[in-house]
Amino acid sequence: MTSIDALILAAGKGTRMVSPRPKVLQTLLGETMLTLVTATLSSMPRIGNVLTLVGNGADQVCAEAGAAAARLGGTARCIRQERQLGTGHALMTAMPHLPGDGSVLVVNGDAPLLTTDVLNRFLDEALGADVAFLSLMLDDAASYGRVIREHGAVRAIVEAKDFDPALCGPLADAHEVNTGIYLFSLPAVRKLLPRLSCENRSGEYYITDLISLGLADGMDVRGIRAEGAGCEASALLGVNTPAELAAAEDILARRRAAELLASGVILHAPQLVRVSPLSTVEGGAELSGPCEICGDSVIRSGARILSHCVIRDAVIDTGVEIREFCHIEKAEVRRGAIIGPYARLRPQALVDEDAHVGNFVELKKTHLGRGSKANHLTYLGDAVIGEGVNFGAGTITCNYDGKNKFRTTIGDRCFIGSNAALVAPVTVGDDALVGAGSVIVEDVPAGKLALGRGRQVVKDRRR
Ligand code: UD1
Ligand code: CA
């Protein structure tokens, strides 16, 4: 079976979104629309290359396409549309990058809820056509292009702006709209594209005019209605405005929560649990809303995430408990560890098995060894900490001298007294004890007691 290339149209201005950010970079559950569409297409075995057409904010959009492809194990291919003269012009711009006599699946980049089910069903019916598009029945056609049929046969798609009920009324089923998903045979579009004109209310080249042009040429043109399981209208929503973005995000969150419940994840306040489609939560894990699990996070079976946590690109192992109000990013927490409440794990924090990280404790680029405990008001940065170490409240690794970062190394079974400042680079050997309130500027040998503080003086009070 020859594979079909896919083209994501992502060059538009997104004027209706108002935001200065390119529309396809708006996010749902922490993922850009572009990443969501790319992920769906990339997961389909019959799709070959995924090309992205960029224009408005091209560098940013291209960088995001690259990041998405890298996460999905591929490489991005971006094509630049220097001026955004419409979706038809977008396809013209991409044609030199689509050689051969196969087909191309074209998808609007602002359809973040697309599913493989919808696309597969569409492809099953569209393959072999010269021009095919996917339509949807809606109660309110809103700003979608209207599908015009005569005796059931497709005649055209008329854009909302150009729709005149007086002219099209008798032929239009006001409820059938174009979803912005197309399959084109490449030889057919090569023939039709030069005939596109921009004589319409927007002054743009419409991809949708290829339907009437194909029919005029006697081609096999198919308007395929999205029907059946997995093809709900919600999967095909186009996102143009902040309100549509909010609605789409809500749908995606519910869909994800339903998937997780079905796979055996326990959700408390499921309507407040926000999990990225790219994050993995294994059956047998437990999440309490409100919480947010985003990026490429992995939450393993038996892990418990209590409420008000934000977890991004982190791995949380089985038997871990993340208590309320924790922020965890690009970190790993191993089996049996307890984090929080109110803890912050920053990039490259590794909390080893059965370790505890308590309230107002921050870890960055630090390995906290097995069974070690930092339970109160502590900062550990650029540190390697052995097993069974206990940190008193208020311990600080002073890792930065204003110019460079330095490492703190602490052996096994050490006891670091409250309010100690460990001025890096410094090493504390196994079984050493650091007195409370010490400023440690020199290495502490194994098994020794180090005190680095002024001796207490007791004097008579002046009356
Ligand atoms: C489009 C369809 C409409 C359909 C709707 C579905 C056209 C003319 N109309 O309308 O029939 O019902 O999608 O959501 O296609 N883009 C480019 N380059 C451009 C212009 C747009 O890449 O020059 C991209 C945009 O980034 C966007 C997509 O094409 O991702 C669709 O453009 P948009 O302006 O949102 O079209 P709609 O008005 O929503
Ligand atoms: Ca749109």
Coordinates of C-alpha atoms and ligand atoms in Angstrom, one line a residue:
M1 CA 0.0 0.0 0.0
T2 CA 1.4 3.4 -0.9
S3 CA 1.3 5.9 1.8
I4 CA -0.5 9.2 1.6
D5 CA 1.3 12.4 2.5
A6 CA -0.5 14.9 4.8
L7 CA -0.4 18.7 4.6
I8 CA -1.3 20.8 7.6
L9 CA -2.4 24.3 6.7
A10 CA -1.0 26.5 9.4
A11 CA 0.0 29.7 7.7
G12 CA -3.1 31.8 8.4
K13 CA -3.2 34.9 10.4
G14 CA -5.8 33.8 12.9
T15 CA -7.2 37.4 13.1
R16 CA -10.3 36.3 14.9
M17 CA -8.2 35.0 17.8
V18 CA -6.9 38.6 18.4
S19 CA -3.8 37.3 20.2
P20 CA -0.4 38.2 18.7
R21 CA 0.6 34.6 18.9
P22 CA 0.1 32.6 15.7
K23 CA -3.2 30.7 16.0
V24 CA -1.9 27.2 15.6
L25 CA 0.4 27.9 18.6
Q26 CA -2.5 28.4 21.0
T27 CA -2.7 25.6 23.5
L28 CA -5.2 23.1 24.8
L29 CA -4.1 21.1 27.9
G30 CA -0.6 22.5 27.4
E31 CA -0.2 21.3 23.8
T32 CA -0.3 23.6 20.8
M33 CA -3.0 22.9 18.2
L34 CA -0.2 22.2 15.8
T35 CA 1.3 19.5 18.0
L36 CA -2.1 17.9 18.5
V37 CA -2.9 17.7 14.8
T38 CA 0.7 16.5 14.1
A39 CA 0.4 13.8 16.7
T40 CA -2.8 12.5 15.3
L41 CA -1.5 12.4 11.7
S42 CA 1.8 10.9 12.8
S43 CA 0.1 8.0 14.6
M44 CA -1.6 6.8 11.4
P45 CA 0.3 4.1 9.7
R46 CA -1.1 5.0 6.2
I47 CA 0.2 8.5 6.4
G48 CA 3.7 9.1 5.1
N49 CA 5.3 12.5 5.3
V50 CA 3.5 15.2 7.4
L51 CA 4.2 18.6 5.9
T52 CA 3.3 21.8 7.6
L53 CA 2.5 25.0 5.7
V54 CA 3.8 28.0 7.6
G55 CA 3.5 31.7 7.0
N56 CA 2.3 34.0 9.8
G57 CA 4.9 33.7 12.6
A58 CA 6.7 31.2 10.3
D59 CA 9.9 30.8 12.5
Q60 CA 7.9 30.2 15.6
V61 CA 5.5 27.8 14.0
C62 CA 8.3 25.9 12.2
A63 CA 10.2 25.6 15.5
E64 CA 7.0 24.2 17.1
A65 CA 6.6 21.7 14.2
G66 CA 10.2 20.6 14.7
A67 CA 9.6 20.2 18.5
A68 CA 6.4 18.2 17.9
A69 CA 8.1 16.0 15.3
A70 CA 11.1 15.3 17.6
R71 CA 8.7 14.3 20.5
L72 CA 7.0 11.9 18.1
G73 CA 10.2 10.5 16.8
G74 CA 10.3 12.1 13.4
T75 CA 11.5 15.3 11.6
A76 CA 9.4 18.2 10.5
R77 CA 9.0 19.5 7.0
C78 CA 7.9 23.1 6.8
I79 CA 6.9 24.9 3.6
R80 CA 6.7 28.7 3.6
Q81 CA 3.8 30.6 2.2
E82 CA 5.1 34.1 2.1
R83 CA 1.8 35.8 1.6
Q84 CA -1.4 34.3 3.0
L85 CA -3.7 34.5 0.0
G86 CA -6.1 31.8 1.1
T87 CA -6.3 28.1 1.6
G88 CA -6.3 27.5 -2.1
H89 CA -3.1 29.5 -2.5
A90 CA -1.8 27.5 0.5
L91 CA -2.2 24.3 -1.5
M92 CA -0.6 25.9 -4.6
T93 CA 2.4 26.8 -2.5
A94 CA 2.8 23.2 -1.2
M95 CA 2.4 21.5 -4.6
P96 CA 6.1 21.6 -5.6
H97 CA 6.8 19.6 -2.4
L98 CA 4.2 17.0 -3.3
P99 CA 5.6 15.0 -6.2
G100 CA 4.2 11.9 -7.8
D101 CA 0.7 10.7 -8.7
G102 CA -0.5 9.7 -5.2
S103 CA -2.9 11.7 -3.0
V104 CA -2.5 14.3 -0.3
L105 CA -4.6 14.5 2.9
V106 CA -5.1 18.2 3.6
V107 CA -6.1 19.2 7.2
N108 CA -6.7 22.7 8.6
G109 CA -4.2 23.3 11.4
D110 CA -7.0 24.8 13.6
A111 CA -8.8 21.4 14.1
P112 CA -7.1 20.2 17.3
L113 CA -9.7 17.7 18.3
L114 CA -9.3 15.5 15.2
T115 CA -9.1 11.8 15.9
T116 CA -7.6 8.9 13.9
D117 CA -11.1 7.4 13.9
V118 CA -12.5 10.3 11.9
L119 CA -9.6 10.5 9.5
N120 CA -9.5 6.7 8.9
R121 CA -13.2 6.5 8.2
F122 CA -12.8 9.5 5.8
L123 CA -9.9 8.0 4.0
D124 CA -11.7 4.6 3.6
E125 CA -14.4 6.4 1.6
A126 CA -12.3 9.0 0.0
L127 CA -9.5 6.9 -1.5
G128 CA -9.8 6.7 -5.3
A129 CA -11.6 10.1 -5.6
D130 CA -10.1 13.0 -7.5
V131 CA -11.4 15.4 -4.9
A132 CA -13.0 14.5 -1.6
F133 CA -13.9 16.5 1.5
L134 CA -15.4 15.6 4.9
S135 CA -18.7 17.4 5.9
L136 CA -20.6 17.6 9.1
M137 CA -24.2 18.2 10.1
L138 CA -24.5 21.1 12.5
D139 CA -27.5 22.9 14.0
D140 CA -25.7 26.2 13.4
A141 CA -23.5 26.5 10.4
A142 CA -21.8 29.6 11.9
S143 CA -18.7 30.6 10.0
Y144 CA -18.2 27.2 8.3
G145 CA -18.4 26.8 4.5
R146 CA -21.8 25.5 3.4
V147 CA -22.2 22.3 1.4
I148 CA -24.5 22.8 -1.6
R149 CA -26.1 19.6 -3.0
E150 CA -28.6 19.0 -5.8
H151 CA -30.7 15.8 -5.5
G152 CA -28.2 14.6 -2.9
A153 CA -25.1 15.1 -5.2
V154 CA -22.5 17.7 -4.1
R155 CA -22.4 20.8 -6.3
A156 CA -20.1 23.2 -4.4
I157 CA -18.9 24.6 -1.1
V158 CA -19.9 28.2 -0.5
E159 CA -18.0 30.1 2.2
A160 CA -20.0 31.7 4.9
K161 CA -19.1 35.2 3.7
D162 CA -20.3 34.5 0.2
F163 CA -23.3 32.5 1.2
D164 CA -26.5 34.1 -0.1
P165 CA -29.6 32.2 1.0
A166 CA -31.5 33.8 -1.9
L167 CA -29.1 32.2 -4.4
C168 CA -28.1 29.1 -2.7
G169 CA -31.1 28.6 -0.4
P170 CA -33.0 26.0 -2.3
L171 CA -29.9 23.9 -2.8
A172 CA -28.2 24.3 0.5
D173 CA -29.0 22.1 3.4
A174 CA -28.2 24.9 5.9
H175 CA -26.9 22.3 8.3
E176 CA -24.2 20.6 6.2
V177 CA -20.8 22.3 6.5
N178 CA -17.3 21.7 5.3
T179 CA -14.9 20.5 8.1
G180 CA -11.7 21.5 6.3
I181 CA -10.4 18.0 5.7
Y182 CA -9.7 17.0 2.1
L183 CA -8.2 14.2 0.1
F184 CA -6.9 15.3 -3.3
S185 CA -5.4 13.2 -6.1
L186 CA -2.3 15.0 -7.0
P187 CA -2.7 14.9 -10.8
A188 CA -6.3 16.2 -10.3
V189 CA -5.3 19.2 -8.3
R190 CA -2.4 20.0 -10.6
K191 CA -4.9 20.4 -13.3
L192 CA -7.5 22.3 -11.2
L193 CA -5.3 24.7 -9.2
P194 CA -4.5 27.1 -12.1
R195 CA -8.2 27.7 -12.5
L196 CA -8.7 29.0 -9.0
S197 CA -9.7 32.6 -8.8
C198 CA -9.9 35.0 -5.9
E199 CA -13.1 36.7 -7.1
N200 CA -15.1 36.5 -3.9
R201 CA -15.9 38.6 -0.8
S202 CA -12.6 37.8 0.8
G203 CA -10.4 38.2 -2.3
E204 CA -8.8 34.9 -1.4
Y205 CA -8.1 31.7 -3.3
Y206 CA -10.4 29.2 -1.6
I207 CA -9.4 25.5 -1.5
T208 CA -13.1 24.8 -1.4
D209 CA -13.6 26.0 -5.0
L210 CA -11.8 22.9 -6.1
I211 CA -15.0 21.1 -5.5
S212 CA -17.0 22.9 -8.1
L213 CA -14.0 23.1 -10.5
G214 CA -13.6 19.3 -10.2
L215 CA -17.2 18.8 -11.0
A216 CA -17.1 21.1 -14.0
D217 CA -14.2 18.9 -15.3
G218 CA -16.3 15.7 -14.8
M219 CA -14.0 14.5 -12.0
D220 CA -14.9 12.1 -9.2
V221 CA -15.8 14.5 -6.4
R222 CA -17.1 13.1 -3.1
G223 CA -18.6 15.0 -0.2
I224 CA -18.4 12.5 2.7
R225 CA -20.5 13.0 5.7
A226 CA -18.9 12.3 9.1
E227 CA -21.1 9.7 10.7
G228 CA -20.9 6.9 13.2
A229 CA -18.9 6.3 16.3
G230 CA -15.9 8.4 16.9
C231 CA -17.0 10.9 14.3
E232 CA -18.9 13.3 16.6
A233 CA -19.1 16.9 15.6
S234 CA -16.8 17.6 18.6
A235 CA -13.9 15.9 16.8
L236 CA -14.1 18.3 13.9
L237 CA -14.4 21.7 15.5
G238 CA -12.5 24.5 13.9
V239 CA -11.0 26.9 16.4
N240 CA -11.0 30.5 15.3
T241 CA -11.9 32.5 18.4
P242 CA -11.0 32.5 22.1
A243 CA -14.4 31.1 22.9
E244 CA -14.0 28.3 20.4
L245 CA -10.5 27.6 21.9
A246 CA -12.0 27.4 25.4
A247 CA -14.8 25.1 24.2
A248 CA -12.4 22.8 22.4
E249 CA -10.1 22.6 25.4
D250 CA -13.0 21.6 27.6
I251 CA -14.0 18.9 25.1
L252 CA -10.5 17.6 24.9
A253 CA -10.2 17.5 28.7
R254 CA -13.4 15.5 29.0
R255 CA -12.4 13.1 26.3
R256 CA -9.0 12.5 27.9
A257 CA -10.7 12.0 31.3
A258 CA -13.1 9.5 29.8
E259 CA -10.2 7.6 28.2
L260 CA -8.3 7.5 31.5
L261 CA -11.3 6.3 33.5
A262 CA -11.9 3.6 30.9
S263 CA -8.3 2.4 31.2
G264 CA -8.6 2.1 35.0
V265 CA -7.2 5.4 36.2
I266 CA -9.0 6.6 39.3
L267 CA -10.0 10.2 39.0
H268 CA -11.4 12.4 41.8
A269 CA -13.2 15.5 40.5
P270 CA -12.6 14.3 36.9
Q271 CA -14.0 17.5 35.5
L272 CA -11.0 19.3 37.0
V273 CA -8.3 16.8 35.9
R274 CA -6.4 18.1 32.9
V275 CA -4.2 15.6 31.2
S276 CA -2.4 16.2 27.9
P277 CA -3.1 13.7 25.2
L278 CA 0.7 13.2 25.0
S279 CA 1.1 12.3 28.6
T280 CA 0.8 8.7 29.8
V281 CA -1.2 7.9 32.9
E282 CA -1.2 4.1 33.5
G283 CA -4.3 2.3 34.7
G284 CA -4.1 2.0 38.5
A285 CA -2.8 5.5 39.0
E286 CA -4.9 8.0 41.0
L287 CA -5.4 11.7 40.3
S288 CA -7.3 14.2 42.2
G289 CA -8.6 17.4 40.6
P290 CA -7.8 20.1 40.2
C291 CA -4.5 19.0 38.7
E292 CA -2.6 19.3 35.5
I293 CA -0.4 16.6 33.9
C294 CA 1.2 17.9 30.8
G295 CA 3.9 17.4 28.2
D296 CA 5.5 14.0 28.0
S297 CA 4.8 13.0 31.6
V298 CA 4.5 9.4 32.7
I299 CA 2.5 8.5 35.8
R300 CA 2.8 4.9 36.6
S301 CA 0.3 2.5 38.0
G302 CA 0.0 2.9 41.8
A303 CA 1.1 6.5 41.9
R304 CA -1.2 8.9 43.7
I305 CA -1.3 12.6 42.7
L306 CA -3.3 14.7 45.2
S307 CA -5.0 17.9 44.2
H308 CA -3.6 21.2 43.0
C309 CA -0.4 19.7 41.4
V310 CA 1.1 20.7 38.1
I311 CA 3.3 18.0 36.6
R312 CA 5.1 18.6 33.3
D313 CA 7.5 16.3 31.4
A314 CA 8.0 14.3 34.6
V315 CA 8.1 10.6 35.4
I316 CA 6.3 9.5 38.6
D317 CA 6.9 5.9 39.5
T318 CA 4.6 3.4 41.1
G319 CA 3.9 3.8 44.9
V320 CA 4.8 7.5 44.8
E321 CA 2.6 10.0 46.6
I322 CA 2.6 13.6 45.4
R323 CA 0.7 15.5 48.0
E324 CA -1.2 18.7 47.4
F325 CA 0.2 21.9 45.7
C326 CA 3.4 20.5 44.2
H327 CA 5.0 21.7 41.0
I328 CA 7.1 19.2 39.2
E329 CA 8.9 19.8 35.9
K330 CA 11.3 17.6 33.9
A331 CA 12.0 15.6 37.1
E332 CA 11.8 11.9 38.1
V333 CA 10.4 10.5 41.3
R334 CA 11.1 6.9 42.0
R335 CA 9.1 4.2 43.7
G336 CA 7.8 4.8 47.2
A337 CA 8.9 8.5 47.5
I338 CA 6.7 11.1 49.1
I339 CA 6.6 14.6 47.8
G340 CA 4.9 17.7 49.3
P341 CA 2.7 19.2 50.1
Y342 CA 4.0 22.4 48.6
A343 CA 7.2 21.1 47.1
R344 CA 8.9 22.2 43.8
L345 CA 11.0 19.8 41.7
R346 CA 12.7 21.6 38.9
P347 CA 14.5 20.2 35.8
Q348 CA 16.9 17.3 36.5
A349 CA 15.7 16.6 40.0
L350 CA 15.8 12.9 40.7
V351 CA 14.2 11.8 43.9
D352 CA 15.2 8.2 44.6
E353 CA 13.2 5.4 46.1
D354 CA 11.5 6.0 49.5
A355 CA 13.0 9.6 49.8
H356 CA 10.8 12.4 51.2
V357 CA 10.6 16.0 50.0
G358 CA 8.4 18.1 52.2
N359 CA 6.9 21.5 52.3
F360 CA 8.7 24.5 50.8
V361 CA 11.5 22.4 49.5
E362 CA 13.0 23.1 46.1
L363 CA 15.2 20.7 44.2
K364 CA 17.1 21.5 40.9
K365 CA 19.6 19.3 39.1
T366 CA 19.9 17.2 42.2
H367 CA 19.9 13.5 43.0
L368 CA 18.4 12.9 46.4
G369 CA 19.4 9.4 47.3
R370 CA 17.3 6.5 48.4
G371 CA 15.5 7.0 51.7
S372 CA 16.9 10.6 52.2
K373 CA 14.7 13.3 53.7
A374 CA 14.4 17.0 53.1
N375 CA 11.2 17.8 54.7
H376 CA 11.1 21.6 55.4
L377 CA 12.2 24.9 53.9
T378 CA 15.2 23.6 51.9
Y379 CA 17.0 24.4 48.6
L380 CA 19.1 21.7 47.1
G381 CA 20.6 22.6 43.7
D382 CA 23.5 21.0 41.7
A383 CA 23.8 18.4 44.4
V384 CA 24.5 14.6 44.6
I385 CA 23.1 13.3 47.9
G386 CA 23.6 9.7 49.1
E387 CA 21.2 7.4 50.9
G388 CA 19.6 7.9 54.3
V389 CA 20.6 11.5 54.6
N390 CA 18.5 13.8 56.8
F391 CA 18.3 17.6 56.2
G392 CA 17.2 19.9 58.9
A393 CA 14.8 22.7 58.2
G394 CA 16.3 25.6 56.2
T395 CA 19.3 23.8 54.6
I396 CA 20.7 25.6 51.6
T397 CA 23.2 24.4 49.0
C398 CA 24.9 27.7 48.0
N399 CA 25.5 26.6 44.4
Y400 CA 26.0 30.0 42.7
D401 CA 28.6 32.6 43.2
G402 CA 27.1 35.1 40.9
K403 CA 28.9 33.8 37.9
N404 CA 29.2 30.0 38.0
K405 CA 27.4 27.0 39.4
F406 CA 29.2 24.5 41.7
R407 CA 28.3 21.1 43.0
T408 CA 27.6 19.9 46.5
T409 CA 28.3 16.2 47.2
I410 CA 27.0 14.6 50.3
G411 CA 27.7 10.9 51.3
D412 CA 25.4 8.3 52.8
R413 CA 23.8 8.6 56.2
C414 CA 24.8 12.2 56.8
F415 CA 22.9 14.5 59.1
I416 CA 22.8 18.1 58.1
G417 CA 21.5 20.4 60.9
S418 CA 18.9 23.0 60.5
N419 CA 19.8 26.2 58.7
A420 CA 23.1 25.0 57.4
A421 CA 24.6 26.7 54.4
L422 CA 26.7 24.4 52.3
V423 CA 28.9 26.6 50.1
A424 CA 29.7 24.7 46.9
P425 CA 32.0 23.3 45.7
V426 CA 32.0 21.2 48.8
T427 CA 31.9 17.5 49.8
V428 CA 30.5 16.0 53.0
G429 CA 31.7 12.4 53.6
D430 CA 29.6 9.5 54.6
D431 CA 28.2 9.5 58.2
A432 CA 29.3 13.1 58.8
L433 CA 27.3 15.5 60.9
V434 CA 26.9 19.2 60.2
G435 CA 25.9 21.3 63.2
A436 CA 22.8 23.5 63.0
G437 CA 23.4 27.0 61.7
S438 CA 26.8 26.1 60.1
V439 CA 28.3 27.8 57.1
I440 CA 30.3 24.9 55.5
V441 CA 33.0 26.2 53.2
E442 CA 35.5 23.3 53.4
D443 CA 35.0 19.6 52.8
V444 CA 33.9 17.5 55.8
P445 CA 35.6 14.1 56.1
A446 CA 33.6 11.0 56.6
G447 CA 32.3 10.3 60.1
K448 CA 33.3 13.8 61.5
L449 CA 31.2 16.6 63.1
A450 CA 31.6 20.0 61.4
L451 CA 30.6 23.2 63.1
G452 CA 31.0 26.5 61.3
R453 CA 29.3 29.1 63.4
G454 CA 30.0 31.6 66.1
R455 CA 30.2 30.2 69.6
Q456 CA 27.3 31.3 71.9
V457 CA 28.3 33.9 74.5
V458 CA 26.2 34.4 77.6
K459 CA 26.7 37.7 79.5
D460 CA 25.0 39.5 82.4
R461 CA 22.1 41.7 81.3
R462 CA 22.5 45.4 81.6
R463 CA 19.7 46.7 83.8
Ligands
UD1_1 C1 -12.1 27.0 6.3 C2 -12.9 26.6 5.0 C3 -14.4 26.4 5.4 C4 -14.5 25.3 6.5 C5 -13.6 25.7 7.7 C6 -13.5 24.5 8.6 C7 -11.7 27.7 3.2 C8 -11.8 28.8 2.2 N1 -12.8 27.6 4.0 O1 -12.7 28.2 6.7 O2 -15.1 25.9 4.2 O3 -15.8 25.2 6.9 O4 -12.2 26.0 7.3 O5 -12.9 24.9 9.8 O6 -10.8 27.0 3.2 N2 -4.4 29.0 6.0 C9 -3.2 29.0 5.4 N3 -2.9 29.9 4.5 C10 -3.8 30.9 4.1 C11 -5.1 30.9 4.7 C12 -5.3 29.9 5.7 O7 -2.3 28.1 5.7 O8 -3.5 31.7 3.2 C13 -4.7 28.0 7.1 C14 -5.0 28.6 8.4 O9 -3.9 28.7 9.2 C15 -6.0 27.6 9.0 C16 -6.6 26.9 7.8 O10 -5.8 27.3 6.7 O11 -5.4 26.6 9.8 C17 -8.1 27.4 7.6 O12 -8.1 28.8 7.4 P1 -9.2 29.7 8.1 O13 -9.0 31.1 7.8 O14 -9.3 29.3 9.6 O15 -10.5 29.2 7.3 P2 -12.0 29.2 7.8 O16 -12.6 30.6 7.5 O17 -12.1 28.7 9.1
CA2 CA -10.8 28.0 10.7

